[in-house]
mmCIF file of N, CA and C in Angstrom:
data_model
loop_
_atom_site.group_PDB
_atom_site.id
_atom_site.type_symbol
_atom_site.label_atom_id
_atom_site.label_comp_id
_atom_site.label_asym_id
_atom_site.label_seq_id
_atom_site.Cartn_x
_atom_site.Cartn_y
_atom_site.Cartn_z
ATOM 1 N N UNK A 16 102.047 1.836 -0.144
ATOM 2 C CA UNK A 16 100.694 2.370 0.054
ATOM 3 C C UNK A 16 100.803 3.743 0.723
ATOM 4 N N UNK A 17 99.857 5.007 0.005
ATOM 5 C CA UNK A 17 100.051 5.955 0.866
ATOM 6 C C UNK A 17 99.472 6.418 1.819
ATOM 7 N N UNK A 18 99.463 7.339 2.928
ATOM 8 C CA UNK A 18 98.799 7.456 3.981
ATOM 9 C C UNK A 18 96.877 7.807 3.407
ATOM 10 N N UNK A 19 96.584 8.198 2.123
ATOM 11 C CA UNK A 19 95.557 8.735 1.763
ATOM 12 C C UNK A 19 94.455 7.476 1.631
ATOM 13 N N UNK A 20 95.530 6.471 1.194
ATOM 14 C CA UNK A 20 94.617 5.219 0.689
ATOM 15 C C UNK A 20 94.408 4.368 1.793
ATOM 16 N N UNK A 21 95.274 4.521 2.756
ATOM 17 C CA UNK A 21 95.169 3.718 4.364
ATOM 18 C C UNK A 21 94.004 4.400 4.691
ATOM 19 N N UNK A 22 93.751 5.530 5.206
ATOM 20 C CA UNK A 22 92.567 6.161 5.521
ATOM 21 C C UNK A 22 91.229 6.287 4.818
ATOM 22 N N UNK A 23 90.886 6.272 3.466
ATOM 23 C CA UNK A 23 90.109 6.043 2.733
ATOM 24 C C UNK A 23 89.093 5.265 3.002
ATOM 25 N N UNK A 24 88.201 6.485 3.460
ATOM 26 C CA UNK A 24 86.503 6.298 4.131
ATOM 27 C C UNK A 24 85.844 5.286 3.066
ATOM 28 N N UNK A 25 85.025 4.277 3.114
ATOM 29 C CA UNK A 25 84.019 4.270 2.628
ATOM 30 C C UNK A 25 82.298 4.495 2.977
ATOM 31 N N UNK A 26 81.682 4.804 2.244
ATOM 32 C CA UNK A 26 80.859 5.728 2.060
ATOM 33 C C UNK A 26 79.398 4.613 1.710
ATOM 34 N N UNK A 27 78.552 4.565 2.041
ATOM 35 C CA UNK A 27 77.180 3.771 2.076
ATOM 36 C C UNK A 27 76.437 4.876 1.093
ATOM 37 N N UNK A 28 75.441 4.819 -0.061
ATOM 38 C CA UNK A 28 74.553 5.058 -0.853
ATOM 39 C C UNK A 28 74.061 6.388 0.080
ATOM 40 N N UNK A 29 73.512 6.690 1.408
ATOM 41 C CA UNK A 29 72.946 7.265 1.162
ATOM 42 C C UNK A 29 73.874 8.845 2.301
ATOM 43 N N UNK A 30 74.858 7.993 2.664
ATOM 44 C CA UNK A 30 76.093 9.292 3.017
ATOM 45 C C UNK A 30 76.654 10.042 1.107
ATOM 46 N N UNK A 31 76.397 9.362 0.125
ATOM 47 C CA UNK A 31 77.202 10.013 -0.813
ATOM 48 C C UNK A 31 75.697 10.798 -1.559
ATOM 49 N N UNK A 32 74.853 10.364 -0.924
ATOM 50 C CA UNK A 32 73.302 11.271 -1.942
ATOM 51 C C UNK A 32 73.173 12.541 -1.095
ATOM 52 N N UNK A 33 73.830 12.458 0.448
ATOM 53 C CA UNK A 33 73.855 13.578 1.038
ATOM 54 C C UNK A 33 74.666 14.622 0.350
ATOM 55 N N UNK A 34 76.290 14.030 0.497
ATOM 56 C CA UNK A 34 77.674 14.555 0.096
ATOM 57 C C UNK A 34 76.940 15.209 -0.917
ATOM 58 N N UNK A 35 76.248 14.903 -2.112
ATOM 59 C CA UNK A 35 76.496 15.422 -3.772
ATOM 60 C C UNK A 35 74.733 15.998 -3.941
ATOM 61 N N UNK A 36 73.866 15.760 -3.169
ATOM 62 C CA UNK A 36 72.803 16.341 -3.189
ATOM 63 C C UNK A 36 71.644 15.296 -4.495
ATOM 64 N N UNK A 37 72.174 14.446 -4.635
ATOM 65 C CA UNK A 37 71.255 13.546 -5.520
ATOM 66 C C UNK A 37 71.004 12.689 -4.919
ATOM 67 N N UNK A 38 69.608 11.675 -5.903
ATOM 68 C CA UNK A 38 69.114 10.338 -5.245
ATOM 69 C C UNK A 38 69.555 9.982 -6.420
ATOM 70 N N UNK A 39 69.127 8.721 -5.818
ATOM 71 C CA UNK A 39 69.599 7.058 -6.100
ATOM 72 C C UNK A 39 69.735 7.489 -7.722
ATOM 73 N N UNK A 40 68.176 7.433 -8.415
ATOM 74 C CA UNK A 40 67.808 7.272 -9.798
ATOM 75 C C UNK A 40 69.184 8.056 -10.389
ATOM 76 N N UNK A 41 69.516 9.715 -9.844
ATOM 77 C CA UNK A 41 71.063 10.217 -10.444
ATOM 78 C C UNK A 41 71.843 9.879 -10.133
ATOM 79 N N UNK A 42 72.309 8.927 -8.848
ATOM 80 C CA UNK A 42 73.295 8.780 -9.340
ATOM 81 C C UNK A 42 73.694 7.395 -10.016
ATOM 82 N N UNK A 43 72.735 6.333 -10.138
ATOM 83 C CA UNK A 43 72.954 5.604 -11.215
ATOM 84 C C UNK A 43 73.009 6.010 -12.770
ATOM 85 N N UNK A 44 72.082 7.118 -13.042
ATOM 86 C CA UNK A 44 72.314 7.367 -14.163
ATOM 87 C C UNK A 44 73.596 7.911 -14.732
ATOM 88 N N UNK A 45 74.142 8.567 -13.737
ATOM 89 C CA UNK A 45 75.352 9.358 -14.154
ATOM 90 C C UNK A 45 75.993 8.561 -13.989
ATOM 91 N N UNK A 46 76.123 6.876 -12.806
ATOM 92 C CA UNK A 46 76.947 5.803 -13.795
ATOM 93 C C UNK A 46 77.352 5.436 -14.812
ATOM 94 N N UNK A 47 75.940 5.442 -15.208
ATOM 95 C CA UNK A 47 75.682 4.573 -16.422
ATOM 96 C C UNK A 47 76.436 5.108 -17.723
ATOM 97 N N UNK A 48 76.239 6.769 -17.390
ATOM 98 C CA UNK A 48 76.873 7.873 -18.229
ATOM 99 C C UNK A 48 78.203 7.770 -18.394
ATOM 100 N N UNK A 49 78.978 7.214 -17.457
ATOM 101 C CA UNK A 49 79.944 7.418 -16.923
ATOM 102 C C UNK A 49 80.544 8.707 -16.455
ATOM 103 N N UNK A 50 79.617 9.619 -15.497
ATOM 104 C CA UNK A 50 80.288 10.888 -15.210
ATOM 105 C C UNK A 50 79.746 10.694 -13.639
ATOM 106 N N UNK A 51 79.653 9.641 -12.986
ATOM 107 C CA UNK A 51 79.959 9.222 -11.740
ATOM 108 C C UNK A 51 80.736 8.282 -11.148
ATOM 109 N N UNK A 52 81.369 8.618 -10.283
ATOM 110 C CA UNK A 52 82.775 7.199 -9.759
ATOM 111 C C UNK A 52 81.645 5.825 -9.507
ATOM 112 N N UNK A 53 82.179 4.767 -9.968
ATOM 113 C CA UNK A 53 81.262 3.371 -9.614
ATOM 114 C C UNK A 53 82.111 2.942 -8.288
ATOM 115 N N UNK A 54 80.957 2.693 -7.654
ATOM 116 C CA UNK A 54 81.325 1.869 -6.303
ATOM 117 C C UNK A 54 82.216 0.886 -6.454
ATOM 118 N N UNK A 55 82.525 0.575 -4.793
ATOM 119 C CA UNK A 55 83.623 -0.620 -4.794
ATOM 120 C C UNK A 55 83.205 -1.972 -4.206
ATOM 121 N N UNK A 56 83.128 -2.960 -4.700
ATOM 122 C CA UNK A 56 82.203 -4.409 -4.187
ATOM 123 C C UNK A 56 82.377 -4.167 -2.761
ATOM 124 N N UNK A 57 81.563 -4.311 -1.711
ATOM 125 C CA UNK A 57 82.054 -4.665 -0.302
ATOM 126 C C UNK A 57 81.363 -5.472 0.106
ATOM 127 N N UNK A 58 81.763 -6.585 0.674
ATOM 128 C CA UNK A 58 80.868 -7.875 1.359
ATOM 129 C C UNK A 58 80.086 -8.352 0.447
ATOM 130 N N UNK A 59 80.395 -8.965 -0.270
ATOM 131 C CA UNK A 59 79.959 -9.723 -1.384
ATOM 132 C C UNK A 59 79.206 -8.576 -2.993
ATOM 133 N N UNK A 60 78.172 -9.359 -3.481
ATOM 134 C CA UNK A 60 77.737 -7.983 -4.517
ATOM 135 C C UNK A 60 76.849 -7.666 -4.118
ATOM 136 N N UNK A 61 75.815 -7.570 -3.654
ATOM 137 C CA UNK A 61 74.832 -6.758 -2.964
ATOM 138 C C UNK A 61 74.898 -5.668 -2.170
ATOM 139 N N UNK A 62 76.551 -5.006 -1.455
ATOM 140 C CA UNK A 62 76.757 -4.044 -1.015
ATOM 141 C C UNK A 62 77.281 -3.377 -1.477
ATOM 142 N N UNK A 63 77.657 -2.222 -1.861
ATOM 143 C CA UNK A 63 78.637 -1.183 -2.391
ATOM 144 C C UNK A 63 78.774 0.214 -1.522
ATOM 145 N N UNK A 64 80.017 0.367 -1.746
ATOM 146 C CA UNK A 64 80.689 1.791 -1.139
ATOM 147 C C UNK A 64 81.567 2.364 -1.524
ATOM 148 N N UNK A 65 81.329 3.439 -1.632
ATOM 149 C CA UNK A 65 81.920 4.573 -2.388
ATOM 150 C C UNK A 65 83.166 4.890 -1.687
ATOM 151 N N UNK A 66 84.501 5.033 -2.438
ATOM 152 C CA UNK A 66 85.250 5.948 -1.136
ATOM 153 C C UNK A 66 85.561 7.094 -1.250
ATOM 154 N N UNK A 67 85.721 7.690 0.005
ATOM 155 C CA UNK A 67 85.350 8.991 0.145
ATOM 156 C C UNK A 67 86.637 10.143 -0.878
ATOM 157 N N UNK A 68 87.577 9.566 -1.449
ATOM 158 C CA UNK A 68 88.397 10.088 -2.141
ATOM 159 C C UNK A 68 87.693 10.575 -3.724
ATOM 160 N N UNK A 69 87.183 9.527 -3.950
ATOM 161 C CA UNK A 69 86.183 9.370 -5.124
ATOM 162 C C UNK A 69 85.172 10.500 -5.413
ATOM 163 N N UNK A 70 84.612 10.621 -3.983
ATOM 164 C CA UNK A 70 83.256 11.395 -4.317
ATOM 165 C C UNK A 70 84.298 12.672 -4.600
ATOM 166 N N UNK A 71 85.122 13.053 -3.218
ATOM 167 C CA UNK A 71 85.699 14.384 -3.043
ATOM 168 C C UNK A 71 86.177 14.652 -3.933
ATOM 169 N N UNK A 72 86.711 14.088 -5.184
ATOM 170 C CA UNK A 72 87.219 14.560 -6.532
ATOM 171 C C UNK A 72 86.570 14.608 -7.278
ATOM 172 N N UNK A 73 85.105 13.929 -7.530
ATOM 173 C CA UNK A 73 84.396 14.142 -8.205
ATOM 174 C C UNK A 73 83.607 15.506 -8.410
ATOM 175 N N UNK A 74 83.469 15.721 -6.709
ATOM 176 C CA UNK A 74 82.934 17.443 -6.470
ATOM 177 C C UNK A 74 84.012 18.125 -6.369
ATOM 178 N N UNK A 75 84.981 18.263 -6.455
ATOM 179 C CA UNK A 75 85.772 18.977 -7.079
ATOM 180 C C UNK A 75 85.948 19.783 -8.590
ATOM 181 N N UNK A 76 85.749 18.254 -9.313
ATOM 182 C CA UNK A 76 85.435 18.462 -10.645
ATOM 183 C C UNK A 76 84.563 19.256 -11.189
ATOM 184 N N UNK A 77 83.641 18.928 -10.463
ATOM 185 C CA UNK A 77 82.080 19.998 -10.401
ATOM 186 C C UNK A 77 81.992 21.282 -10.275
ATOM 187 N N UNK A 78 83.184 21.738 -9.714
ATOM 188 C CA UNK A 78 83.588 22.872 -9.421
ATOM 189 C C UNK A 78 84.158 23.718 -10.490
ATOM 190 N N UNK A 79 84.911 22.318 -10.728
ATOM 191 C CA UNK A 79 85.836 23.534 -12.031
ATOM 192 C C UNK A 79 85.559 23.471 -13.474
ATOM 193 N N UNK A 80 84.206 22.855 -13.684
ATOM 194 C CA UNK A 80 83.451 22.673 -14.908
ATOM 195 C C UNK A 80 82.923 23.334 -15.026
#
């Protein structure tokens, strides 16, 4: 395991609508699209969290598109 994935924040719905500047409705849609990272089950299925590696590459991507 590497030190990146030991540390690997997770992230609650509305820390990642901050991070990327969208609500809810985008970023499910861009799920659905598949041009958003899907959450990771936490504490059963009713919770999800993003980790913070995920988003940060995703806006990355954003960058160089």
């Amino acid at each position: 395991m590497n030190m990146q994935a030991q540390v690997d924040r997770l992230l609650r719905r509305s820390e990642v609508e901050e991070m990327v500047g969208l609500k809810k409705s985008s970023i499910y849609q861009k799920m659905r699209d598949g041009n958003f990272p899907k959450p990771a089950p936490y504490r059963g299925t009713r919770h999800n969290r993003w980790r913070l590696s995920d988003i940060q590459q995703w806006l990355e991507d954003q960058l160089v598109s």
